[in-house]
Coordinates of N, CA and C in Angstrom, one line a residue:
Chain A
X219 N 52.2 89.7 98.9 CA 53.2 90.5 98.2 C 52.6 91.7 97.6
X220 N 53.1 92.8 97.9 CA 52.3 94.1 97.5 C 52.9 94.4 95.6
X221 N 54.1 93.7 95.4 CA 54.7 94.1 94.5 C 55.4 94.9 94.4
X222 N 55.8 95.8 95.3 CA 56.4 97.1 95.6 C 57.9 96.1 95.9
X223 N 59.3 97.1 95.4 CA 60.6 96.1 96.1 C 61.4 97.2 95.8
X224 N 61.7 97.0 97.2 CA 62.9 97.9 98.0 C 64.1 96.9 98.2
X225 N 65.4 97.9 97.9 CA 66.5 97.0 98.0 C 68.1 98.2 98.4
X226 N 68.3 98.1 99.3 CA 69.0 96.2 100.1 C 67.6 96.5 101.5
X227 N 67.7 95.0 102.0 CA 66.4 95.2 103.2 C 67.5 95.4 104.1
X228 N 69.0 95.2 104.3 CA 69.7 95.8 105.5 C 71.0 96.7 105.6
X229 N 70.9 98.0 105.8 CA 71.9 98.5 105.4 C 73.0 99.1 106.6
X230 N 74.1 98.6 106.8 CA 74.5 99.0 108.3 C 75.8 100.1 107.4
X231 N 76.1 101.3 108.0 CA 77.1 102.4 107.6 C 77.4 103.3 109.1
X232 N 78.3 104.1 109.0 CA 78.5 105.1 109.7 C 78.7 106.1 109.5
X233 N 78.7 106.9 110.8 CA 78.2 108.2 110.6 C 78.9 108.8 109.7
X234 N 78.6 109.9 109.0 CA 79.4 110.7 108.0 C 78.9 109.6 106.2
X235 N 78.5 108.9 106.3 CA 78.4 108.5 105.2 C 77.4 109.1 104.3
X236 N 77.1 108.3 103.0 CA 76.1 108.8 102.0 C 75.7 107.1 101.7
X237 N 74.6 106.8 101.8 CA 73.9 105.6 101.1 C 72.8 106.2 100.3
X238 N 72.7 104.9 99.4 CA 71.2 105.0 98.1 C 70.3 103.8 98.3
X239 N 69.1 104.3 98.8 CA 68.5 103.0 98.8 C 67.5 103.8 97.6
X240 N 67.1 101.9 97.1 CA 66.0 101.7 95.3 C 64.8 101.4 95.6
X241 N 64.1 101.6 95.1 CA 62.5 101.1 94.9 C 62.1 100.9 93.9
X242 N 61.6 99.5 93.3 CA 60.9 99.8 92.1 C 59.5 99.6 92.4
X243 N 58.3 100.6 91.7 CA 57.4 100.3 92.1 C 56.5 99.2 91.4
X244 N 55.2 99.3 92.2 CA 54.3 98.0 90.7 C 54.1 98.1 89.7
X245 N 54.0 97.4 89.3 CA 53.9 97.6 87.8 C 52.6 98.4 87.3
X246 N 52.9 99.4 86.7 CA 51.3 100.5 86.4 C 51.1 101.6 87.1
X247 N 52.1 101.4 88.2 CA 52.1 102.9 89.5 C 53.2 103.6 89.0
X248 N 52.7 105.0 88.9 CA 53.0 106.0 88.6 C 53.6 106.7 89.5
X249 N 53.0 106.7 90.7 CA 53.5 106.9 91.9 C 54.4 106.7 93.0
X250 N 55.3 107.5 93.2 CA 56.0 106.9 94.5 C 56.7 107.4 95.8
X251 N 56.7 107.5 96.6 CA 56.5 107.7 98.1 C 57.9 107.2 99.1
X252 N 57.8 108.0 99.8 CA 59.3 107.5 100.6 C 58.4 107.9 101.8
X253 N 58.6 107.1 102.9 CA 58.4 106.8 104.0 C 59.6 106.7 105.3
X254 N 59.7 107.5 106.5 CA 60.3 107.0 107.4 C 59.7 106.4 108.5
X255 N 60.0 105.3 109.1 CA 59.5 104.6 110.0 C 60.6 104.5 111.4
X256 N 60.6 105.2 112.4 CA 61.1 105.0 113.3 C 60.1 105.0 115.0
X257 N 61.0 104.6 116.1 CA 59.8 103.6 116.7 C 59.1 104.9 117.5
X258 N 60.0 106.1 117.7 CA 58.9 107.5 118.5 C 58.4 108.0 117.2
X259 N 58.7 108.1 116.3 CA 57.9 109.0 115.3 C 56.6 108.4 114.6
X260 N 56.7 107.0 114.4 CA 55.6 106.2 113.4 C 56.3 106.6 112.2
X261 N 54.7 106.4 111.2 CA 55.2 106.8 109.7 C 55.4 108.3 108.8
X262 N 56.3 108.9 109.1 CA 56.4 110.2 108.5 C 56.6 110.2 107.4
X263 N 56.2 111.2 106.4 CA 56.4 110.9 105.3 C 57.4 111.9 104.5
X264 N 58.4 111.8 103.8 CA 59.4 112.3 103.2 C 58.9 113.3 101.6
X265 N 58.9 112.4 100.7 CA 58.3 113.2 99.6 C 57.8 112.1 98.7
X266 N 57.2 112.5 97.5 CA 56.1 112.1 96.6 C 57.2 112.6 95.3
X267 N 56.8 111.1 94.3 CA 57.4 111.3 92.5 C 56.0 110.9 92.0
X268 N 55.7 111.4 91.0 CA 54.5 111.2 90.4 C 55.0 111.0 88.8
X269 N 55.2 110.2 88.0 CA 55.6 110.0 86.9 C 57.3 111.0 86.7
X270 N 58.2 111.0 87.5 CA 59.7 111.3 87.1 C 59.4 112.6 87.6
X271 N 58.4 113.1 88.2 CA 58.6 114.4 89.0 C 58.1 114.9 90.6
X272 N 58.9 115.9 90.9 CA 58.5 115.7 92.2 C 57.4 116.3 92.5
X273 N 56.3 115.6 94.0 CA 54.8 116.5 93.4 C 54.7 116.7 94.5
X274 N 55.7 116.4 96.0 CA 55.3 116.6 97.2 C 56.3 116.5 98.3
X275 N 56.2 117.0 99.0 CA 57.3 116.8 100.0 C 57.2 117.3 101.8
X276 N 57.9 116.1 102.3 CA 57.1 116.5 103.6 C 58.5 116.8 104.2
X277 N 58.7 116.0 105.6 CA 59.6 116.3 106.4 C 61.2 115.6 106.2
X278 N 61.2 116.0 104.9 CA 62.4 115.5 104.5 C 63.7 116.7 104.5
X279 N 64.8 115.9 105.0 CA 66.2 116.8 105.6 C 66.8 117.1 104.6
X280 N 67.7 118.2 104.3 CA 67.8 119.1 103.5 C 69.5 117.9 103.2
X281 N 69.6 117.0 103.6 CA 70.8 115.9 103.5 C 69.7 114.9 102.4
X282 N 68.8 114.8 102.6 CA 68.0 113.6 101.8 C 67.4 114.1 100.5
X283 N 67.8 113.7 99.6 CA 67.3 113.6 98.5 C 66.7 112.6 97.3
X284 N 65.5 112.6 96.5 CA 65.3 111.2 96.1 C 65.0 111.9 94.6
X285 N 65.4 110.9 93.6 CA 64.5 111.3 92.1 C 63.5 110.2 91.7
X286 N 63.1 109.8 90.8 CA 62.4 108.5 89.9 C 62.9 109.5 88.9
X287 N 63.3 107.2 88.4 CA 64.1 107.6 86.9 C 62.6 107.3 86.0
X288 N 63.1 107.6 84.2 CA 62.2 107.1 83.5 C 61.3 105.6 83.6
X289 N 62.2 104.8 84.0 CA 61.4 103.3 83.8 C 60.8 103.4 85.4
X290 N 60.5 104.5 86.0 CA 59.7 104.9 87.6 C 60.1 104.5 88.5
X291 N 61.2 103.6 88.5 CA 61.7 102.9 89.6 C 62.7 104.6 90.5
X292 N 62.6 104.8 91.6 CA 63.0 105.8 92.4 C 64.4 105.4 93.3
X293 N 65.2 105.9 93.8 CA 66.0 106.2 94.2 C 66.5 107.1 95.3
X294 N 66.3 107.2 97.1 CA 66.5 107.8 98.1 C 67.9 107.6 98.6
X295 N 68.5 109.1 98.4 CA 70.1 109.1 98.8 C 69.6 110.2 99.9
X296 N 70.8 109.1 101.0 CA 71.2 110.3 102.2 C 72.2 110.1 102.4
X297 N 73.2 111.4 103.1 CA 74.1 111.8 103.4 C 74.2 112.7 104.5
X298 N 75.6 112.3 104.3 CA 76.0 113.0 105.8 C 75.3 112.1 107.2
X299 N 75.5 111.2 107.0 CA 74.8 110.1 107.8 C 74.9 110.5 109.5
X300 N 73.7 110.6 110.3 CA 73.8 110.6 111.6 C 73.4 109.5 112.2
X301 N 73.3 109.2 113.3 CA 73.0 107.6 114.2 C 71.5 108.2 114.0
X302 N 71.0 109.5 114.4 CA 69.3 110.0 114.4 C 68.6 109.4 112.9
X303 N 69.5 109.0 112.2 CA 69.0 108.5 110.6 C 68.3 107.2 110.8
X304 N 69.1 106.8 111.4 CA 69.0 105.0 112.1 C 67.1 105.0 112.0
X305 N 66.8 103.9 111.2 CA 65.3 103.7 110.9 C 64.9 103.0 109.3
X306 N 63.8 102.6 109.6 CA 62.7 101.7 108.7 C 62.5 102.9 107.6
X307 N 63.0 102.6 106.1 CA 62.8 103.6 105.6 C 61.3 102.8 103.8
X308 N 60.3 103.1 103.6 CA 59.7 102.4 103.4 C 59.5 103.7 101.9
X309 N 59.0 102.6 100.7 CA 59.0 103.1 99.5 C 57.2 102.7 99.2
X310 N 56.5 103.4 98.7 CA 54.8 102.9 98.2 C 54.7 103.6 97.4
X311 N 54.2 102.8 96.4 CA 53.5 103.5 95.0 C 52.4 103.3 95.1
X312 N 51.6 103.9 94.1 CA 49.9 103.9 94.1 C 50.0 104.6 92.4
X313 N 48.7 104.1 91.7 CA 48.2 104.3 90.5 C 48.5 105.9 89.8
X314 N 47.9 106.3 90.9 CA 47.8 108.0 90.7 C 47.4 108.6 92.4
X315 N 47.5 110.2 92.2 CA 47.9 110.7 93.1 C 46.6 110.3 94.1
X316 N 45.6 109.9 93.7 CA 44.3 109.7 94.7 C 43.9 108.2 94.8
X317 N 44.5 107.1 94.9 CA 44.5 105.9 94.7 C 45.5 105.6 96.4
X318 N 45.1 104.0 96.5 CA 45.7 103.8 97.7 C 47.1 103.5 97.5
X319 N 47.6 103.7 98.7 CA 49.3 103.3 98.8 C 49.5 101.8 99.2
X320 N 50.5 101.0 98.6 CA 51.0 99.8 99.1 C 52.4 100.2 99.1
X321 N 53.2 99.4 100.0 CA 53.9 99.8 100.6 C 54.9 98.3 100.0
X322 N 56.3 98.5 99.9 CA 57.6 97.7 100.2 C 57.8 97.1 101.8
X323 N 58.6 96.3 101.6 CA 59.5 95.6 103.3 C 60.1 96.5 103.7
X324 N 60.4 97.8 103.2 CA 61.3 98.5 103.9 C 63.1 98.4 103.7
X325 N 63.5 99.2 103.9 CA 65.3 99.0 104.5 C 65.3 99.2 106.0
X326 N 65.9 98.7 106.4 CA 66.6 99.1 107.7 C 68.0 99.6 107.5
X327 N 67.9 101.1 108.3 CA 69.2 101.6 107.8 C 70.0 101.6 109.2
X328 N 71.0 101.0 109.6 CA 71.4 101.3 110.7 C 72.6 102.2 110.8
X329 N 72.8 103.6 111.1 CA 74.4 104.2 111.4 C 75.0 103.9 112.8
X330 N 76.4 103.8 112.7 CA 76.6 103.6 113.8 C 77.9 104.5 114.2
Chain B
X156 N 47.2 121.7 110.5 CA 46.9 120.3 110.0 C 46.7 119.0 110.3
X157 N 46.7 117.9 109.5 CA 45.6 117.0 110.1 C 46.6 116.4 111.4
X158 N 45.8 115.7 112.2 CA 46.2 115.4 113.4 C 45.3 113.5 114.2
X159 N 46.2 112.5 113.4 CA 45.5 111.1 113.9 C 45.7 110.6 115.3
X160 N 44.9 110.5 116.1 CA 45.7 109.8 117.7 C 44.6 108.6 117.4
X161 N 45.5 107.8 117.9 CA 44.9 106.6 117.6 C 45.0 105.3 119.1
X162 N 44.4 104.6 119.3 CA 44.6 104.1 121.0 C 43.3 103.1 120.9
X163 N 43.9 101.7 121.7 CA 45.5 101.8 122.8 C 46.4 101.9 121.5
X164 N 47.4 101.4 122.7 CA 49.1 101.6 121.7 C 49.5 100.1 121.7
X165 N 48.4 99.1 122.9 CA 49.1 98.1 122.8 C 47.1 97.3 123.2
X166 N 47.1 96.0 122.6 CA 46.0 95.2 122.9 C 46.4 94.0 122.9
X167 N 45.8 93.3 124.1 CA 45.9 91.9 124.2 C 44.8 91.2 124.1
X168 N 44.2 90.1 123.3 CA 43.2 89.5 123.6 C 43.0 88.1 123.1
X169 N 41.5 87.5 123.9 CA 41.8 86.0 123.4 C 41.3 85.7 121.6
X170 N 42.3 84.3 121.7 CA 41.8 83.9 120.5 C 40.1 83.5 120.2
X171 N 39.8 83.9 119.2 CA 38.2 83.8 119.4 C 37.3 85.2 119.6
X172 N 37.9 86.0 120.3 CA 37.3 87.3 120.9 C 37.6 88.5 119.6
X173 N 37.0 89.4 120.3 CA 36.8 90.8 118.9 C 37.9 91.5 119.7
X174 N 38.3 92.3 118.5 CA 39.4 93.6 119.2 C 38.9 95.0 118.5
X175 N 38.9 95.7 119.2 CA 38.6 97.4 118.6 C 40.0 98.6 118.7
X176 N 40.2 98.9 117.7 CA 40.9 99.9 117.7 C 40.6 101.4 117.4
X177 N 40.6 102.2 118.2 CA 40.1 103.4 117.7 C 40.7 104.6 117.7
X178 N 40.5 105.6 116.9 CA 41.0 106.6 116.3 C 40.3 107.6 115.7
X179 N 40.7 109.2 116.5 CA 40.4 110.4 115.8 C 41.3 111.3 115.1
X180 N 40.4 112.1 114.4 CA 40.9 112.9 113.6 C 40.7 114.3 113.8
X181 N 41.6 115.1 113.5 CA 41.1 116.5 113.6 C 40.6 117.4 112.5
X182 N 41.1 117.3 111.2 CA 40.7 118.0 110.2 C 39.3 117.4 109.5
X183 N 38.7 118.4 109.5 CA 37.3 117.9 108.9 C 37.0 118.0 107.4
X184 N 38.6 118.4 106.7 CA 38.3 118.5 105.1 C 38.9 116.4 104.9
X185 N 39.4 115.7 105.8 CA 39.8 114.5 105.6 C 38.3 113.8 105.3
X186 N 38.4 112.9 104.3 CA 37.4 111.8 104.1 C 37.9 110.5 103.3
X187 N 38.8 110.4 103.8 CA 39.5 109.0 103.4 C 40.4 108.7 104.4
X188 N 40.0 107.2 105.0 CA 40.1 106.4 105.8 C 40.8 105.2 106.0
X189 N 42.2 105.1 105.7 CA 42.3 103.7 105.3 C 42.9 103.3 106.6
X190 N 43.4 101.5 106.8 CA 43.7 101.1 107.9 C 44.5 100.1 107.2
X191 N 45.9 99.9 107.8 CA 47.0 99.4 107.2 C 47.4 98.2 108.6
X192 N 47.9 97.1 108.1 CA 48.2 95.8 108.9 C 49.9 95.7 108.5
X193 N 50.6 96.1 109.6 CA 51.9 95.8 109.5 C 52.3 94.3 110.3
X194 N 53.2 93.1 109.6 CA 53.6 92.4 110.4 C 54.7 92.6 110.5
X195 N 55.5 91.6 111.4 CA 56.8 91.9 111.6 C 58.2 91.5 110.8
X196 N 58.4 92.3 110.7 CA 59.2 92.6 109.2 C 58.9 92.6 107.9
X197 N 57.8 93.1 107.9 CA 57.5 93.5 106.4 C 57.1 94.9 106.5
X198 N 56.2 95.6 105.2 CA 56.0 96.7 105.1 C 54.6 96.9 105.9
X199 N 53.7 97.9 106.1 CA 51.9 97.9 105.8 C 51.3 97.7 104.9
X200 N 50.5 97.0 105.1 CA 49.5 96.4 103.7 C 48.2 97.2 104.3
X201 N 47.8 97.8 103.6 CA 46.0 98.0 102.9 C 45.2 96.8 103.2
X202 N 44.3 96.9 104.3 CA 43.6 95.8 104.5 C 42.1 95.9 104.7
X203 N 41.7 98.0 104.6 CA 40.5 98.0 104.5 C 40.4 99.1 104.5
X204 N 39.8 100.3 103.3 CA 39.6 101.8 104.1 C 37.7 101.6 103.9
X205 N 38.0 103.2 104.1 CA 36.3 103.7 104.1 C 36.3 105.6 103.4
X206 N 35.5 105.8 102.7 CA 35.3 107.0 102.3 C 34.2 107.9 103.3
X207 N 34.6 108.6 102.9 CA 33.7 109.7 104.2 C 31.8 109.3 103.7
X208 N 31.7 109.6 102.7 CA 29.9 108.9 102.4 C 30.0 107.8 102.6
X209 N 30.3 107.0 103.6 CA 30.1 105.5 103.5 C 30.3 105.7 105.4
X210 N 29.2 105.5 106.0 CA 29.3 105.1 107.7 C 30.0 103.5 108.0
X211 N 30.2 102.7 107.1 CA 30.4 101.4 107.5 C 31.1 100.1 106.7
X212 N 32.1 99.5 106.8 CA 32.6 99.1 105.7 C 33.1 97.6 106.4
X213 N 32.6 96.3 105.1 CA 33.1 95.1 106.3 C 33.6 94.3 105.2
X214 N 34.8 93.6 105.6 CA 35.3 92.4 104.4 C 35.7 91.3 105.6
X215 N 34.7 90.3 105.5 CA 35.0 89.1 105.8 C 35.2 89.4 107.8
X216 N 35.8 89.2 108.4 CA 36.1 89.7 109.8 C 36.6 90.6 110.5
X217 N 36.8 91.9 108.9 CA 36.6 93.0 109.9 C 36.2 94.1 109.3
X218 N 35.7 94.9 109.9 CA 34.7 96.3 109.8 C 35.6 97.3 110.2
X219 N 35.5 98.6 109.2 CA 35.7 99.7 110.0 C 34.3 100.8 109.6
X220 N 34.0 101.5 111.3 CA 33.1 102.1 111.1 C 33.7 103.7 111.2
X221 N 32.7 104.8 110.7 CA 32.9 105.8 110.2 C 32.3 107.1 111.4
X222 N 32.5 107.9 112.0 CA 31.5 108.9 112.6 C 32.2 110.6 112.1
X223 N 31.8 111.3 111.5 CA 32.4 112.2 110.8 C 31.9 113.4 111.8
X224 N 30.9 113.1 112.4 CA 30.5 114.4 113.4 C 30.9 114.6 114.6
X225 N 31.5 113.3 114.8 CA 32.5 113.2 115.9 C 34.1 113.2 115.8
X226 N 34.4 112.6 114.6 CA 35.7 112.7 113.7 C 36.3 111.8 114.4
X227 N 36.0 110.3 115.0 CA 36.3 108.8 115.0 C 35.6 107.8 114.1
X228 N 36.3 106.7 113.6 CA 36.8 105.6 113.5 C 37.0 104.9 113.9
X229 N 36.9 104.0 113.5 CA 36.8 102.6 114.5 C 37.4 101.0 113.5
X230 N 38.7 100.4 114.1 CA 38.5 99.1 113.5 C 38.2 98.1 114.3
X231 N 37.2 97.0 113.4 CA 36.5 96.1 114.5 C 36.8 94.6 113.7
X232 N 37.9 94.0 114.4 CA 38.2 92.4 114.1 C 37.2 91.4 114.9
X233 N 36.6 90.5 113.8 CA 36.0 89.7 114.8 C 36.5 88.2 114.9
X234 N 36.0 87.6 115.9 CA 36.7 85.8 115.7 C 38.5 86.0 115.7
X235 N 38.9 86.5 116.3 CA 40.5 87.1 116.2 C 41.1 85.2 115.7
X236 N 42.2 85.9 115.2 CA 43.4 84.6 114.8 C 44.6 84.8 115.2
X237 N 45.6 83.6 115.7 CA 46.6 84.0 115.5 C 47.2 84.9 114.9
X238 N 47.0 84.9 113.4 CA 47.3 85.6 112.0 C 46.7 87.1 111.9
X239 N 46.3 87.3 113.4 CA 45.7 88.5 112.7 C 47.3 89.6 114.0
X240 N 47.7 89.1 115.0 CA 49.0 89.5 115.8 C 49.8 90.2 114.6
X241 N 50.0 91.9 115.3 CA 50.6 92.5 114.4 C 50.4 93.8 114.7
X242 N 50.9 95.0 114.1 CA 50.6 96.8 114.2 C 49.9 97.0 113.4
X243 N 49.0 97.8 114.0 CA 47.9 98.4 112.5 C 47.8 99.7 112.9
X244 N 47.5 100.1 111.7 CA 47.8 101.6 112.0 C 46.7 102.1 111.2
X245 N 45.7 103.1 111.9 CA 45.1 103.8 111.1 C 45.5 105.1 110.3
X246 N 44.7 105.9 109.2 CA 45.3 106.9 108.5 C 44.0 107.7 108.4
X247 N 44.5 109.2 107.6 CA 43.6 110.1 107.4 C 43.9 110.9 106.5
X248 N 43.1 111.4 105.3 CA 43.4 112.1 104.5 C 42.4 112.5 103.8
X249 N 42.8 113.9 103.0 CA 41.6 114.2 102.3 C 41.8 113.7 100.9
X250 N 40.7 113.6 100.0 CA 40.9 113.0 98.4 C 41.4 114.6 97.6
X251 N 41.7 113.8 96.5 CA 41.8 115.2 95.6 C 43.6 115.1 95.2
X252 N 43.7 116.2 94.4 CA 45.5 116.5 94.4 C 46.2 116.0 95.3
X253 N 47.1 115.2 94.6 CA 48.4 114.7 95.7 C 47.8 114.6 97.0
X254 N 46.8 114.0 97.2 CA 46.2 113.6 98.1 C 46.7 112.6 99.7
X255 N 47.4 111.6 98.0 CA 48.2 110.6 98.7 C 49.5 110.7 99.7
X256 N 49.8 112.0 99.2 CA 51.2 112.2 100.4 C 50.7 113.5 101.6
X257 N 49.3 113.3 101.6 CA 48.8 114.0 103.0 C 48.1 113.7 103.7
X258 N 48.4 112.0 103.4 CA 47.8 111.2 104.4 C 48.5 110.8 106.0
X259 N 48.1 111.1 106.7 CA 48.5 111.3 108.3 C 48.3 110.0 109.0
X260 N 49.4 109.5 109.5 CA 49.2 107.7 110.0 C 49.0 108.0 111.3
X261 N 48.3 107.4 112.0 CA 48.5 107.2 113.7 C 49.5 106.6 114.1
X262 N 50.1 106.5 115.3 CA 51.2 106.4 116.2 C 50.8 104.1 116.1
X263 N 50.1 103.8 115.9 CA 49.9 102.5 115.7 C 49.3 101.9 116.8
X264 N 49.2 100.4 116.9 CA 48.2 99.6 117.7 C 48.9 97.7 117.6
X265 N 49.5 97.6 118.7 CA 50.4 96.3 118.2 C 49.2 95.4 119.0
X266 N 48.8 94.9 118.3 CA 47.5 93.7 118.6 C 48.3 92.1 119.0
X267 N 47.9 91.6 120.2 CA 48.7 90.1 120.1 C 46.8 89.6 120.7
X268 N 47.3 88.0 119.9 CA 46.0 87.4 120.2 C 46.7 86.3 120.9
X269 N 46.2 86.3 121.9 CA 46.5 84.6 123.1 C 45.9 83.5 122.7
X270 N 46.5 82.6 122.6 CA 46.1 81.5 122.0 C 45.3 80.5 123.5

């Protein structure tokens, strides 16, 4: 158990929608990380919270957006839901920004 | 920017036997190395890295080795287990600033061990 917990592990919606998936990280990580996992891409990575701000950001869609609240636990909302959304979407914290990543179970988000 | 290919995509082998996974990189400011064990349905777990001053790194049955002048990597399971069936995926990054979110995963490596 990495201690990392992502919640709901299954999320089924349709297209046009808006879902929130949660992450709290471990306890002491400062850090946190959104991850997409789908089966042609691998693990792309979305954006970076480093203590309640944002410190990085990758190939995340101008539909997705995430914060971390004070108690660091983070929050990834998407909208406007496409079936292309459909995928393993994975939350990892780490200590600080040069420390390793552990990673949550993931959501499975399925649109249909 | 960085760029991990990583291969095979897929390995079969016996129980008892070693498996190698290997992987290059392209950016040469990368020197952190980690290697993550996904099973099925869970997340990746951290199961071994290596820093760029370090050619060689071993916990218990498996090793990853380091070649920076060639810019591969290598993970090396020995005595395979049931338990060890699963995707691993190597990574690559450099240290420093937000380091963490420019780390580059390979396309993965779904390992089955034959019993």
């Amino acid at each position: 158990d990495s201690g990392v917990t992502q919640t709901p592990k299954h999320l089924i919606t349709a297209t046009g929608q808006r879902v929130t998936l949660r992450c709290s990280p471990r306890s002491g990580d400062l850090s946190v990380y959104w991850y997409q996992q789908s089966l042609d891409q691998g693990l792309q990575f979305l954006i970076q919270y480093y203590n309640g701000e944002e410190r990085a950001k990758g190939n995340i869609l101008e539909r997705f957006s995430a914060q971390q609240f004070p108690d660091l636990h983070s929050e990834l909302n998407l909208s406007s839901l496409e079936l292309g959304d459909s995928a393993l979407y994975f939350c990892a914290s780490s200590v600080d920004y040069n420390s390793p990543l552990h990673f949550g179970n993931g959501t499975r988000l399925t649109v249909t | 920017g960085e760029n991990v290919e990583q291969h095979p995509s897929t390995l079969s082998v016996q129980e008892g036997d070693s498996a190698v996974i290997k992987c290059t990189y392209s950016d040469s400011a990368s020197n952190y190395f980690p290697w993550y064990k996904q099973e099925l349905g869970k997340g990746p777990q951290l199961i071994i890295d290596i820093r760029s001053n370090v050619g060689e790194k071993k916990d218990q049955r498996i090793a990853v080795t380091l070649n920076k002048t060639a810019k591969h990597f290598s993970l090396h399971i020995t005595e395979t287990q049931p338990e060890d069936s699963a995707v691993y995926f190597c990574a690559a990054s450099p240290t420093g600033y937000s380091s963490a979110s420019k780390i580059i995963f390979g396309s993965g490596t779904r390992l089955s061990i034959r019993p």
